[in-house]
Short mmCIF file of C-alpha atoms in Angstrom, two decimals:
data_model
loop_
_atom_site.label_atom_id
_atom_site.label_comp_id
_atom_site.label_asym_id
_atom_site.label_seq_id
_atom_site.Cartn_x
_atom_site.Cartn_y
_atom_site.Cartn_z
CA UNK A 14 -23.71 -13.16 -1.69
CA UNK A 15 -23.18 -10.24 0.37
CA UNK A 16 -19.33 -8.80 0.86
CA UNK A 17 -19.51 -10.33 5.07
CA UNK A 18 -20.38 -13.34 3.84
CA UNK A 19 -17.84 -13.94 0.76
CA UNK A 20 -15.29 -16.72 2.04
CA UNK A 21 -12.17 -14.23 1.46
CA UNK A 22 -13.72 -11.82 3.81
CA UNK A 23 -14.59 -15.15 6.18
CA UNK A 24 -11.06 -15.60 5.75
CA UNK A 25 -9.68 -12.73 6.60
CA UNK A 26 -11.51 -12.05 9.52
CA UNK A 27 -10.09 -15.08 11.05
CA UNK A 28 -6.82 -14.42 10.03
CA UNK A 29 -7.09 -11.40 11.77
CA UNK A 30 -8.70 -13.21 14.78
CA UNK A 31 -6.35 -15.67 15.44
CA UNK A 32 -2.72 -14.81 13.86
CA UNK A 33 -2.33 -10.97 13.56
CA UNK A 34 -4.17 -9.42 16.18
CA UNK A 35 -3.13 -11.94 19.16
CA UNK A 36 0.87 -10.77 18.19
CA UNK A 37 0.44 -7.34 17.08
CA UNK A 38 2.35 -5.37 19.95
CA UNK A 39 5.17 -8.24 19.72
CA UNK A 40 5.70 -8.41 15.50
CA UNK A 41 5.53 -4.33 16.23
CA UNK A 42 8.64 -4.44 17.77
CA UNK A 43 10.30 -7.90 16.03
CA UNK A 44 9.31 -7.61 12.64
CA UNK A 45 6.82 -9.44 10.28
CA UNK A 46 7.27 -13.20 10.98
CA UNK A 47 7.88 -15.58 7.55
CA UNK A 48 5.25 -17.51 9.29
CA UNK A 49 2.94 -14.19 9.06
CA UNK A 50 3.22 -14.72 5.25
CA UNK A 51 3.17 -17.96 4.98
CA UNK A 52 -0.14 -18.17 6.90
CA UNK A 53 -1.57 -15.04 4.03
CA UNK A 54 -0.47 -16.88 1.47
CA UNK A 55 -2.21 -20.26 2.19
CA UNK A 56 -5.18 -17.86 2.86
CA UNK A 57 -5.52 -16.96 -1.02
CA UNK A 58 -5.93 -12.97 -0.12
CA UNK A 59 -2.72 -12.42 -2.27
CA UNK A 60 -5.55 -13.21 -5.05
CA UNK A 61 -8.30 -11.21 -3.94
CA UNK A 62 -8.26 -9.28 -7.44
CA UNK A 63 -6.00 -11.51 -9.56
CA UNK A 64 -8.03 -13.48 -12.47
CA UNK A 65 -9.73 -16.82 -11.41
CA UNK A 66 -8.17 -18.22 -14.84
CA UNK A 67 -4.69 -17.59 -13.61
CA UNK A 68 -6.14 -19.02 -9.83
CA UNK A 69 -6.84 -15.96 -7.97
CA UNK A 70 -10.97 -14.72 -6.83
CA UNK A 71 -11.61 -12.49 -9.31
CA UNK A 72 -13.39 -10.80 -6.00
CA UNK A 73 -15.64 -7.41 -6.37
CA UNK A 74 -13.47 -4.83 -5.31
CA UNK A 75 -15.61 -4.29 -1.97
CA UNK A 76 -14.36 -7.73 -0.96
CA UNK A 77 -10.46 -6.54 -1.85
CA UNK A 78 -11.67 -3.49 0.36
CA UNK A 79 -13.00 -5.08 3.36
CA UNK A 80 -10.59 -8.06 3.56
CA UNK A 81 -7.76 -4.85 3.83
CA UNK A 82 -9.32 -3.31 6.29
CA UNK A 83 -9.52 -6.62 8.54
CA UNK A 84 -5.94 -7.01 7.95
CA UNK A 85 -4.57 -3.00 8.31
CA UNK A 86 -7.05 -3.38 12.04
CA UNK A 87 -5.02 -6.74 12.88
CA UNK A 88 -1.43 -6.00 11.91
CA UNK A 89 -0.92 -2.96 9.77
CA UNK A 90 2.58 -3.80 9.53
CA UNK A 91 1.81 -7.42 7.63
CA UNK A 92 -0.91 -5.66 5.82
CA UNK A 93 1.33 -3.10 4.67
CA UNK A 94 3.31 -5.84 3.48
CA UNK A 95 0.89 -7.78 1.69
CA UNK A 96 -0.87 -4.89 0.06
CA UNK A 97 2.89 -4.11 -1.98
CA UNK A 98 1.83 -7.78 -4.07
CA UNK A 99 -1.86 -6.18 -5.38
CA UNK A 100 -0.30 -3.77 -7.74
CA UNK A 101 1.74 -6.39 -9.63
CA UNK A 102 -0.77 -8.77 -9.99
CA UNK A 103 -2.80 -5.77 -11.36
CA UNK A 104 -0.11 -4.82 -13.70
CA UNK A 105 0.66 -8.50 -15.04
CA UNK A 106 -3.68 -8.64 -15.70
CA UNK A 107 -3.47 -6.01 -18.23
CA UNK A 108 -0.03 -6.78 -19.18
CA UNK A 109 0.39 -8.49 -23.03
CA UNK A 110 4.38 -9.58 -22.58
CA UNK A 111 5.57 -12.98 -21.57
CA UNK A 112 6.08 -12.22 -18.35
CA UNK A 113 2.77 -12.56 -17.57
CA UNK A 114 2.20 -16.25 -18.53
CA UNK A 115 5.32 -17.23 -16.14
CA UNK A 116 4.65 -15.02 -13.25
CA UNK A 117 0.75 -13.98 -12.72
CA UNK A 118 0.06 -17.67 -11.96
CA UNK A 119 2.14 -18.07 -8.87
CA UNK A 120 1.53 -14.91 -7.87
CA UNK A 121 -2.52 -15.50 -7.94
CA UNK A 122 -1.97 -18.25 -6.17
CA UNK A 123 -0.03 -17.12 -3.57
CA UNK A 124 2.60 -19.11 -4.07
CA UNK A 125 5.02 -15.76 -4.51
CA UNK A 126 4.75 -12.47 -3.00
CA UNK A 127 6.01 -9.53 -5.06
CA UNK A 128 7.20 -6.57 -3.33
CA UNK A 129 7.33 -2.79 -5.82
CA UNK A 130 9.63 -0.65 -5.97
CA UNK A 131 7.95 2.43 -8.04
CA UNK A 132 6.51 4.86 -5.90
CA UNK A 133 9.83 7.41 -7.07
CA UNK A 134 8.01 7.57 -9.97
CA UNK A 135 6.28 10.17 -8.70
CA UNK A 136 8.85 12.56 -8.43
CA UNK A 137 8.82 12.89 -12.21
CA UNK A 138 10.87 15.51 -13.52
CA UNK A 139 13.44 14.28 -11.17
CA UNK A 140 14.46 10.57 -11.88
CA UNK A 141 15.81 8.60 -8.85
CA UNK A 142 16.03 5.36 -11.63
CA UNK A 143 16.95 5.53 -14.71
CA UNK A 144 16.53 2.45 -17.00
CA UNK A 145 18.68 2.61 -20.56
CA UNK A 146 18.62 0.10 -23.46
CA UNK A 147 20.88 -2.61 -23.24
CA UNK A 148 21.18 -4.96 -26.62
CA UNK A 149 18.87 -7.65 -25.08
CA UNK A 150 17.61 -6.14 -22.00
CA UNK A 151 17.75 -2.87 -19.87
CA UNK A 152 20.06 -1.46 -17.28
CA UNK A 153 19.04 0.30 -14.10
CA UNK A 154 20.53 2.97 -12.06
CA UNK A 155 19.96 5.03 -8.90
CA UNK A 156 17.89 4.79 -5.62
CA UNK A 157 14.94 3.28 -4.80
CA UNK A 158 14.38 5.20 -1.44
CA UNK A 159 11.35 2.83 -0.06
CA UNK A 160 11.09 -0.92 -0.44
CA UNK A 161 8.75 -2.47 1.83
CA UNK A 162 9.38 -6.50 2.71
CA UNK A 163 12.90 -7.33 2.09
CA UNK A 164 13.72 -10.45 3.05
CA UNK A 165 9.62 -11.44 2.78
CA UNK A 166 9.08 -10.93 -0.91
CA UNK A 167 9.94 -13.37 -3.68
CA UNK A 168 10.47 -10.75 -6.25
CA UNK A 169 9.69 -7.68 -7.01
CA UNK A 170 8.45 -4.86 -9.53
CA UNK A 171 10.97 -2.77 -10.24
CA UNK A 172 10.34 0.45 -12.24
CA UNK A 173 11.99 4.05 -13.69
CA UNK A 174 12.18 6.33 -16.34
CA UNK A 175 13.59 5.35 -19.83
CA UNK A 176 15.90 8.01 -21.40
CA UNK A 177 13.18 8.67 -23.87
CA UNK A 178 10.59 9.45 -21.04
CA UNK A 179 8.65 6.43 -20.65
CA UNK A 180 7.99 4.19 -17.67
CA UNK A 181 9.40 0.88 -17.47
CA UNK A 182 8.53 -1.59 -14.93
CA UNK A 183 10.35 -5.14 -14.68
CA UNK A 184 10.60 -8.47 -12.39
CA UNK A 185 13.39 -9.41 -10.87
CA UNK A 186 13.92 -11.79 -7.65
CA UNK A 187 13.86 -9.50 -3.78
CA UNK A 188 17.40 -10.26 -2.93
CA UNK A 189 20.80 -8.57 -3.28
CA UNK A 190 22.49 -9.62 -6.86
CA UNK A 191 24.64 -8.23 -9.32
CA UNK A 192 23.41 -4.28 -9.76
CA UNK A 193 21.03 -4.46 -6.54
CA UNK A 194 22.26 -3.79 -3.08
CA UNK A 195 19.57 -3.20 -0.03
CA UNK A 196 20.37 -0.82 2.68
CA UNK A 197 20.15 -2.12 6.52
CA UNK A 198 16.61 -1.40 7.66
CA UNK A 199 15.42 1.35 8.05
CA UNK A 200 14.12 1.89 11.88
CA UNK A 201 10.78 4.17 11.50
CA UNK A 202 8.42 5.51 13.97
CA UNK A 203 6.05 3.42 12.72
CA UNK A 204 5.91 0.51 10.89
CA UNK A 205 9.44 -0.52 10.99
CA UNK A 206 8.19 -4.07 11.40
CA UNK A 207 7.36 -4.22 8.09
CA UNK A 208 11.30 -4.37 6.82
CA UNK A 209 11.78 -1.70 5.06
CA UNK A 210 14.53 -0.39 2.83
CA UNK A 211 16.48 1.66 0.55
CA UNK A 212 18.05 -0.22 -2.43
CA UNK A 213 20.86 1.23 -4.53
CA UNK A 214 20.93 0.29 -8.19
CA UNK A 215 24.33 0.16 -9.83
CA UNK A 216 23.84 -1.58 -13.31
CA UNK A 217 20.91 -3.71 -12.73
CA UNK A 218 20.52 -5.64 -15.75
CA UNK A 219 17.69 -7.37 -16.69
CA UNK A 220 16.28 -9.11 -20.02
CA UNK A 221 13.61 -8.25 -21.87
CA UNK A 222 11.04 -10.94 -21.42
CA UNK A 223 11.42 -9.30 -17.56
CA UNK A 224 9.49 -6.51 -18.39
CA UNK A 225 6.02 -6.20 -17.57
CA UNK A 226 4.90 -2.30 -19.07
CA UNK A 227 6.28 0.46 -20.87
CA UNK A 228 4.71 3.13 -22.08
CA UNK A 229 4.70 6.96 -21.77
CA UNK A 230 5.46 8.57 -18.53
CA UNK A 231 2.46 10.82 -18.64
CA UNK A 232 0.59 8.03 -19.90
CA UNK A 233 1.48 6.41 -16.57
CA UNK A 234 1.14 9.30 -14.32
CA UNK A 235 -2.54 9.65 -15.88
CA UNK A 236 -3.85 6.09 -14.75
CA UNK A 237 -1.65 6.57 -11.38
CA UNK A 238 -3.12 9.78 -10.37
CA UNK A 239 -7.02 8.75 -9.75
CA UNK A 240 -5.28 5.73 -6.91
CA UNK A 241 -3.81 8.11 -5.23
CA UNK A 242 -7.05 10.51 -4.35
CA UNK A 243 -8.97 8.27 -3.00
CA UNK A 244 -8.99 6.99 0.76
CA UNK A 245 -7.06 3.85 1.67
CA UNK A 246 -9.73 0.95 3.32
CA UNK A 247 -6.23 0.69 5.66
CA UNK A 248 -7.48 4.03 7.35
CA UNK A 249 -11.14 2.76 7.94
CA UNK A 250 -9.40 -0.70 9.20
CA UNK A 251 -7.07 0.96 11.77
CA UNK A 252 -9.44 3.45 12.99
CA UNK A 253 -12.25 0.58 13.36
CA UNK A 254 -9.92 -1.29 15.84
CA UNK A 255 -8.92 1.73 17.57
CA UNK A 256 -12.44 2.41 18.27
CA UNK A 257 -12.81 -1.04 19.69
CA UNK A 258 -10.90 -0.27 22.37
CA UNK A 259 -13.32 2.39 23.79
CA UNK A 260 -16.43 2.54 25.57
CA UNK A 261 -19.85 2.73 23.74
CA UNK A 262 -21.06 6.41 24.65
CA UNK A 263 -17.47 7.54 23.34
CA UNK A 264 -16.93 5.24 20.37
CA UNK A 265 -20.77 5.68 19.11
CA UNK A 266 -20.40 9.69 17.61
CA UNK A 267 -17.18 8.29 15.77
CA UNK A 268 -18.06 5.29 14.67
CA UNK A 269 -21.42 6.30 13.14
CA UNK A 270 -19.16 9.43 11.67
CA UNK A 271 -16.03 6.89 10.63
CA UNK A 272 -19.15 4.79 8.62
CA UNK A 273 -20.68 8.03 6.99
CA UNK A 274 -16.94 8.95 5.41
CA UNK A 275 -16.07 5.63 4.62
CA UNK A 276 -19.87 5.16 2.62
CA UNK A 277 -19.26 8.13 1.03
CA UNK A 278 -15.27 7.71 -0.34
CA UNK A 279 -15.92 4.40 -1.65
CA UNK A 280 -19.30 5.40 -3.37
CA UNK A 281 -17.62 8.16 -5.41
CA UNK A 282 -14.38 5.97 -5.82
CA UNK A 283 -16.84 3.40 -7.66
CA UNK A 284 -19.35 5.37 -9.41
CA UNK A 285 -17.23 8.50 -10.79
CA UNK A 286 -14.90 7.96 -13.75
CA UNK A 287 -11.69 7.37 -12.96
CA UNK A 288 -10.62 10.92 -13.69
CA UNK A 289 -13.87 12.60 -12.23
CA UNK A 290 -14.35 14.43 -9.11
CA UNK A 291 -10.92 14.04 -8.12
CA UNK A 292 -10.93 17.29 -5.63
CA UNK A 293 -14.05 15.98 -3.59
CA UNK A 294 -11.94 12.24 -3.69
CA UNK A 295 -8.81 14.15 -1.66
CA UNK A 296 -11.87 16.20 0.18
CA UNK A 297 -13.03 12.97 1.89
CA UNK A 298 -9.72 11.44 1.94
CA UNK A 299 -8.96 13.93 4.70
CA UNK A 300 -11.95 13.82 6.37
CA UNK A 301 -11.29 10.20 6.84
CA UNK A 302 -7.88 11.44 8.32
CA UNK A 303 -9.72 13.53 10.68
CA UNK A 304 -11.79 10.50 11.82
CA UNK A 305 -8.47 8.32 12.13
CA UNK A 306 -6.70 10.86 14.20
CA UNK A 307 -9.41 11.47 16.86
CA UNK A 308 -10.30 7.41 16.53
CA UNK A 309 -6.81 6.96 17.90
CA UNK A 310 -6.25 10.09 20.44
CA UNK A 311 -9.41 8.68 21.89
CA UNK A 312 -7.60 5.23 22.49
CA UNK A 313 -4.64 6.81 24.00
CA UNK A 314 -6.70 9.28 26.36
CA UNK A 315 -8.69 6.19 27.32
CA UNK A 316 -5.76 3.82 28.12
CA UNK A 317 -3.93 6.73 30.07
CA UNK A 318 -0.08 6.89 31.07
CA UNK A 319 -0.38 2.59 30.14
CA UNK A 320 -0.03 3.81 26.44
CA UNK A 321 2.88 5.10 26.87
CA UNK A 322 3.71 1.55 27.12
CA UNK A 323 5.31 0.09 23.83
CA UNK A 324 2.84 -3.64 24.51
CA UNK A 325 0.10 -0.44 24.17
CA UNK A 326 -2.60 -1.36 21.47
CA UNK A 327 -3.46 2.27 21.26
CA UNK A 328 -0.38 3.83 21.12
CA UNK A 329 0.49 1.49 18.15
CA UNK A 330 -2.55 2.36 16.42
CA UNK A 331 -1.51 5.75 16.99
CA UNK A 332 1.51 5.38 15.29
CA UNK A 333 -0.16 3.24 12.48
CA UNK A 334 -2.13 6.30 11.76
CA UNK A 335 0.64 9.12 11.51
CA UNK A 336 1.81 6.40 8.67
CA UNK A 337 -1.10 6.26 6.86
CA UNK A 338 -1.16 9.79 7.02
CA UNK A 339 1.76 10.01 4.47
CA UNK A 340 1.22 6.49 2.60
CA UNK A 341 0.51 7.09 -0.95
CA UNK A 342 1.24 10.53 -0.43
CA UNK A 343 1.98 12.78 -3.66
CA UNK A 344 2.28 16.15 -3.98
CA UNK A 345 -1.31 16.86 -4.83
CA UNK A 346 -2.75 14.69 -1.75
CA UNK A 347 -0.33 16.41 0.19
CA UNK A 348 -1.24 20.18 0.05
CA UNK A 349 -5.13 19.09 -0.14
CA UNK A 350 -4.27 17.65 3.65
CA UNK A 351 -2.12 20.79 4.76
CA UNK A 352 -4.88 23.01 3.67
CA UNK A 353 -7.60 21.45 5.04
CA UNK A 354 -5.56 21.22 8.50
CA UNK A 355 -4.69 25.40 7.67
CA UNK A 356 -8.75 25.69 6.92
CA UNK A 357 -9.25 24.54 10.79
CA UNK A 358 -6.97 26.53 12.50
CA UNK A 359 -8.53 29.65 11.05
CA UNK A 360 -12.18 28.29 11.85
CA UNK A 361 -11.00 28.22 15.86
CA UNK A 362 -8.44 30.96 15.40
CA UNK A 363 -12.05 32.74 14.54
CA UNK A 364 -14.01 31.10 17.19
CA UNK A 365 -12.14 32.85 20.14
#
């Protein structure tokens, strides 16, 4: 079966076709529906990846690829939203603690979504959660200062750094309790749709059988650091759609250049070692940039002062890129991106 014709993909597609797309510019502005979840949990993308024992797919990861990139062109804001379940169910697969036989089932199924709440970890020296042993459990404090889907999410994986310098992720449920309190939305240039947050953790206490992982922070940061080098299929997806809304002697020269990056980022993402070739992964992650950005100029040269208009397609594909942009960004991915933008302005700087 090829990856177009797997029924996820099928699935997606009309998804996309006939929910996300039609109310993009409107859930822009209003927010993700419930009913925009609802209608991707009843789809069974929430599990694309998740083991077919537990009821997900157990889909090749070119499926989990292409059935993002149908969403992100749709509705990157409910994408954006969805994608935050994939790394739980992930982390509950390889997990060996109870909390695995009472959560990874419903999540699978799609019959919870799980928001996360670990990207801080990144920061590492600095520690924006700490987690310290509490006779049964653990206790949490500090700032988480993203969490994406309040108010959408069932629960969510919560993580931070143990006072002997591990990582420690946990479940708990997505609403304000004893310990948790979520900040008003946050209003974004882009992407504010997808209710997003800052949550403030003041004695969070959860029980052991919550947790889902610990183990050494640079343990952690070892396995987290190949994810974050190599291109989002969100990129390719919102790029795609912005070069649907252009002519055929413009769109050709990026589209056939858009396929030639995207061919090449997720060969190397599947046949190098996780830890291999990491500098010509964030090489091609900014070339895909580079398509994305003129993908979406082109949309809002083409559509002319009307894209100035906030019911614009274009000019909210615009803004969905400058997102994506700094998505997943770390430190690393980050100065690979300046440079290469530095590298450019030289080149022309030379040029005249």
């Amino acid at each position: 079966m090829t990856t177009t014709a797997h029924p996820l993909v099928a699935r997606a597609r009309q998804l996309a076709a006939d929910v996300l797309a039609p109310q993009a510019e409107r859930v822009d502005q209003e927010g993700v529906p419930v009913s925009h979840i609802e209608a991707v949990k009843r789809s069974g993308l929430l599990g694309v990846s998740a083991p077919v024992e537990y009821g997900g797919s157990g889909a090749p990861v070119a499926v989990a690829r292409e059935t993002a990139e149908l969403l992100a062109g749709a509705c990157c804001s409910t994408w954006f939203v969805q994608t935050q379940h994939h790394t739980p169910v992930l982390t509950l697969a390889q997990s060996e603690l109870p909390v695995r036989e009472r959560l990874l089932g419903p999540l699978a199924r799609g019959e919870l979504l799980s928001g996360v709440a670990y990207a801080h970890l990144r920061s590492y020296p600095r520690v924006p959660v700490r987690v310290t042993r509490e006779r049964d459990g653990w206790r949490f404090d500090g700032t988480v200062p993203w969490y994406t889907g309040w108010g959408l999410n069932d629960v969510m994986l919560l993580a931070g750094v143990t006072d002997a310098g591990e990582a420690l992720f946990a479940f708990t449920e997505a609403r304000d309790q004893p310990g948790l309190r979520a900040s008003a939305p946050l209003r974004l240039a882009a992407l504010t749709a997808a209710r997003t947050v800052s949550l403030e953790l003041d004695g969070l206490r959860l029980p052991e059988e919550a947790v889902a992982l610990r183990t050494p922070y640079e343990r952690w940061a070892a396995a987290d650091r190949p994810k974050t080098v190599n291109t989002s299929p969100a990129v390719f997806g919102v790029a795609q759609a912005a070069l649907g809304l252009l002519d055929d002697d413009t769109a050709a020269p990026l589209r056939h250049r858009l396929g030639e990056v995207r061919g090449r980022a997720y060969a190397l993402a599947d046949q190098a070692a996780p830890h291999e070739r990491l500098q010509e992964r964030l090489a091609l992650r900014t070339q895909a940039y580079e398509v994305l950005r003129a993908a979406t100029t082109a949309a809002v040269v083409a559509g002319g002062g009307r894209a100035m208009m906030l019911t614009s397609t274009a000019q909210r594909l615009a803004r969905e890129g400058m997102f994506l942009l700094v998505q997943g960004q770390t430190a690393e991915s980050r100065r690979a991106h300046l440079d290469h933008l530095a590298a450019l302005g030289s080149a022309r700087e030379g040029d005249l």
